[in-house]
C-alpha cells in the first residue's frame, strides 16, 4: 500500500498562499461592502455636522438626530461586518434566485432605463414632476417589458399625480408643477 495523503485538494495551502494579495482579496470580497458602508456613514455624519440648525430650536430631537443615528448605524454595521469577515464569516449565495449566470447581461434594458432616468432629470424642470414622472413610469414599464400601450400611460399618469400630491400636499416637499401648476 502507498502512503497517500487523505487531505482534500487545496487544504495544504495556507489561506492566501499561492495567489498572494489577489487571492486574499477575492476570499474577503465582502470587505468592499464594509468600506462602502463606512464611507456612507462618514458622509452622513459629516453632512449632519455641517447642517445649519436654527438657534431657536429647543429640545433634544432636532433635524440632526436622524442623520446622526443613521450615520452611526452605518459605521457600526461596517465595523461588525468587517470583524465577521476577517474572522472567516462568509455570505451564502442566494439559493432562491432564478438567475442564469451564463446568460449575457441585458444591455438593451439597462440602456433604456438609463435613458428614461436621464430624460426625466432633463425634463422635470421645464415640464414639472407630474408630466416628467408620468414619462418616467411609462418609460420604465416599457423598458422592463410591458407592451400594454392602452393601459400603461394611464397607470403612469395616475402614479405620477398620486406621488405629486403626496409629496407636495401631504408631506410638504415642494415638487415642480411645470405647466400644470395652475391646474393642480
Short mmCIF file of C-alpha atoms in Angstrom, two decimals:
data_model
loop_
_atom_site.label_atom_id
_atom_site.label_comp_id
_atom_site.label_asym_id
_atom_site.label_seq_id
_atom_site.Cartn_x
_atom_site.Cartn_y
_atom_site.Cartn_z
CA UNK A 1 0.00 0.00 0.00
CA UNK A 2 1.09 3.51 -0.68
CA UNK A 3 1.00 6.20 1.94
CA UNK A 4 -1.09 8.81 0.13
CA UNK A 5 -2.33 11.95 1.77
CA UNK A 6 -6.05 11.99 2.55
CA UNK A 7 -6.26 15.80 2.61
CA UNK A 8 -8.68 17.44 0.21
CA UNK A 9 -7.24 19.35 -2.72
CA UNK A 10 -6.00 22.77 -1.69
CA UNK A 11 -6.14 22.00 2.05
CA UNK A 12 -2.37 22.03 2.39
CA UNK A 13 -2.19 25.64 1.19
CA UNK A 14 -2.43 28.39 3.74
CA UNK A 15 -5.15 30.99 3.14
CA UNK A 16 -3.85 33.48 0.62
CA UNK A 17 -0.85 31.31 -0.28
CA UNK A 18 -0.01 30.93 -3.92
CA UNK A 19 -2.18 33.79 -5.21
CA UNK A 20 -0.96 36.47 -2.85
CA UNK A 21 -2.97 39.60 -2.26
CA UNK A 22 -5.35 38.98 -5.15
CA UNK A 23 -6.48 35.62 -3.70
CA UNK A 24 -6.84 37.12 -0.22
CA UNK A 25 -8.97 39.96 -1.59
CA UNK A 26 -11.12 37.54 -3.58
CA UNK A 27 -11.70 35.45 -0.45
CA UNK A 28 -12.58 38.57 1.55
CA UNK A 29 -14.56 40.46 -1.07
CA UNK A 30 -17.23 41.33 1.48
CA UNK A 31 -14.77 43.89 2.85
CA UNK A 32 -15.73 46.07 -0.12
CA UNK A 33 -19.23 46.33 1.32
CA UNK A 34 -17.68 47.27 4.67
CA UNK A 35 -15.71 50.08 3.03
CA UNK A 36 -18.83 51.33 1.24
CA UNK A 37 -20.91 51.29 4.44
CA UNK A 38 -18.15 53.05 6.36
CA UNK A 39 -17.84 55.74 3.66
CA UNK A 40 -21.62 56.27 3.68
CA UNK A 41 -21.57 56.57 7.47
CA UNK A 42 -18.81 59.17 7.34
CA UNK A 43 -20.67 61.08 4.61
CA UNK A 44 -23.95 61.10 6.55
CA UNK A 45 -22.27 62.18 9.79
CA UNK A 46 -20.29 64.90 8.00
CA UNK A 47 -23.48 66.24 6.45
CA UNK A 48 -25.24 66.13 9.81
CA UNK A 49 -22.42 68.04 11.50
CA UNK A 50 -22.38 70.74 8.81
CA UNK A 51 -26.18 71.10 8.77
CA UNK A 52 -27.32 74.56 9.78
CA UNK A 53 -29.78 74.43 12.65
CA UNK A 54 -31.99 77.25 13.85
CA UNK A 55 -30.67 78.62 17.15
CA UNK A 56 -34.22 78.90 18.47
CA UNK A 57 -34.74 75.15 18.26
CA UNK A 58 -35.49 73.63 21.65
CA UNK A 59 -35.39 70.04 22.80
CA UNK A 60 -33.15 67.04 22.29
CA UNK A 61 -34.65 65.91 18.98
CA UNK A 62 -33.86 68.13 16.05
CA UNK A 63 -33.06 67.86 12.36
CA UNK A 64 -29.62 66.36 13.13
CA UNK A 65 -30.93 63.46 15.23
CA UNK A 66 -31.92 61.06 12.45
CA UNK A 67 -28.76 61.61 10.37
CA UNK A 68 -26.63 61.01 13.48
CA UNK A 69 -28.46 57.75 14.22
CA UNK A 70 -28.30 56.56 10.59
CA UNK A 71 -24.63 57.53 10.19
CA UNK A 72 -23.73 55.84 13.47
CA UNK A 73 -25.57 52.69 12.43
CA UNK A 74 -23.70 52.66 9.10
CA UNK A 75 -20.38 52.85 10.95
CA UNK A 76 -21.39 50.20 13.50
CA UNK A 77 -22.60 47.78 10.83
CA UNK A 78 -19.44 48.35 8.75
CA UNK A 79 -17.19 47.54 11.72
CA UNK A 80 -19.22 44.49 12.82
CA UNK A 81 -19.31 43.13 9.27
CA UNK A 82 -15.56 43.67 8.83
CA UNK A 83 -14.84 41.81 12.08
CA UNK A 84 -17.07 38.93 10.96
CA UNK A 85 -15.42 38.73 7.52
CA UNK A 86 -11.90 38.82 9.00
CA UNK A 87 -12.86 36.02 11.41
CA UNK A 88 -13.86 33.83 8.46
CA UNK A 89 -17.53 34.63 8.05
CA UNK A 90 -18.82 34.44 4.50
CA UNK A 91 -22.09 35.37 2.92
CA UNK A 92 -24.03 32.48 1.44
CA UNK A 93 -25.12 32.53 -2.17
CA UNK A 94 -28.81 33.22 -2.62
CA UNK A 95 -30.41 29.90 -3.47
CA UNK A 96 -33.85 31.20 -4.37
CA UNK A 97 -32.93 33.49 -7.23
CA UNK A 98 -33.71 32.37 -10.73
CA UNK A 99 -30.66 33.87 -12.41
CA UNK A 100 -28.65 32.15 -15.10
CA UNK A 101 -25.12 33.47 -14.71
CA UNK A 102 -24.15 32.01 -18.07
CA UNK A 103 -26.52 34.36 -19.91
CA UNK A 104 -25.16 37.75 -21.02
CA UNK A 105 -26.43 40.96 -19.46
CA UNK A 106 -29.49 42.58 -20.99
CA UNK A 107 -27.82 45.82 -22.05
CA UNK A 108 -30.84 46.99 -24.03
CA UNK A 109 -32.93 47.20 -20.85
CA UNK A 110 -30.11 48.86 -18.92
CA UNK A 111 -29.62 51.49 -21.64
CA UNK A 112 -33.36 52.13 -21.98
CA UNK A 113 -33.72 52.64 -18.22
CA UNK A 114 -30.66 54.90 -18.17
CA UNK A 115 -32.16 56.97 -20.99
CA UNK A 116 -35.51 57.21 -19.19
CA UNK A 117 -33.84 58.41 -15.97
CA UNK A 118 -31.68 60.96 -17.82
CA UNK A 119 -34.70 62.23 -19.78
CA UNK A 120 -36.62 62.64 -16.52
CA UNK A 121 -33.74 64.62 -15.00
CA UNK A 122 -33.70 66.94 -18.02
CA UNK A 123 -37.47 67.31 -18.37
CA UNK A 124 -38.50 67.71 -14.72
CA UNK A 125 -37.61 71.41 -14.73
CA UNK A 126 -39.49 72.58 -17.82
CA UNK A 127 -42.36 70.06 -17.73
CA UNK A 128 -42.75 69.63 -13.97
CA UNK A 129 -42.99 66.45 -11.95
CA UNK A 130 -46.47 65.28 -13.00
CA UNK A 131 -45.55 65.09 -16.70
CA UNK A 132 -41.90 64.04 -16.25
CA UNK A 133 -42.92 61.47 -13.63
CA UNK A 134 -45.55 60.00 -15.94
CA UNK A 135 -42.91 59.70 -18.67
CA UNK A 136 -40.56 58.09 -16.14
CA UNK A 137 -43.11 55.48 -15.03
CA UNK A 138 -44.26 54.76 -18.58
CA UNK A 139 -40.71 54.56 -19.93
CA UNK A 140 -39.60 52.27 -17.10
CA UNK A 141 -42.56 49.96 -17.70
CA UNK A 142 -41.71 49.83 -21.42
CA UNK A 143 -38.01 49.21 -20.75
CA UNK A 144 -38.88 46.36 -18.39
CA UNK A 145 -41.05 44.65 -20.98
CA UNK A 146 -44.62 45.92 -20.67
CA UNK A 147 -46.27 46.44 -24.06
CA UNK A 148 -49.76 47.47 -22.93
CA UNK A 149 -49.91 50.79 -24.77
CA UNK A 150 -53.56 51.28 -23.87
CA UNK A 151 -53.15 50.83 -20.11
CA UNK A 152 -49.56 51.83 -19.23
CA UNK A 153 -49.84 55.60 -19.91
CA UNK A 154 -52.96 55.82 -17.73
CA UNK A 155 -51.33 53.96 -14.84
CA UNK A 156 -48.17 56.07 -15.22
CA UNK A 157 -50.18 59.32 -15.14
CA UNK A 158 -52.11 58.14 -12.09
CA UNK A 159 -48.94 57.13 -10.23
CA UNK A 160 -47.26 60.39 -11.10
CA UNK A 161 -50.19 62.53 -9.94
CA UNK A 162 -50.57 60.47 -6.76
CA UNK A 163 -46.85 60.85 -6.00
CA UNK A 164 -47.00 64.59 -6.72
CA UNK A 165 -49.96 65.13 -4.38
CA UNK A 166 -48.48 63.03 -1.58
CA UNK A 167 -45.13 64.84 -1.64
CA UNK A 168 -46.39 68.34 -2.42
CA UNK A 169 -49.56 68.50 -0.34
CA UNK A 170 -49.28 65.89 2.40
CA UNK A 171 -45.54 65.84 3.13
CA UNK A 172 -44.84 69.48 2.31
CA UNK A 173 -42.00 68.65 -0.10
CA UNK A 174 -42.39 71.06 -3.00
CA UNK A 175 -42.08 69.44 -6.42
CA UNK A 176 -42.04 71.44 -9.65
CA UNK A 177 -45.51 71.54 -11.15
CA UNK A 178 -44.50 72.86 -14.56
CA UNK A 179 -47.27 73.97 -16.88
CA UNK A 180 -49.81 72.09 -14.75
CA UNK A 181 -49.05 74.27 -11.71
CA UNK A 182 -52.21 76.35 -12.10
CA UNK A 183 -54.39 73.33 -12.86
CA UNK A 184 -53.24 71.15 -9.95
#
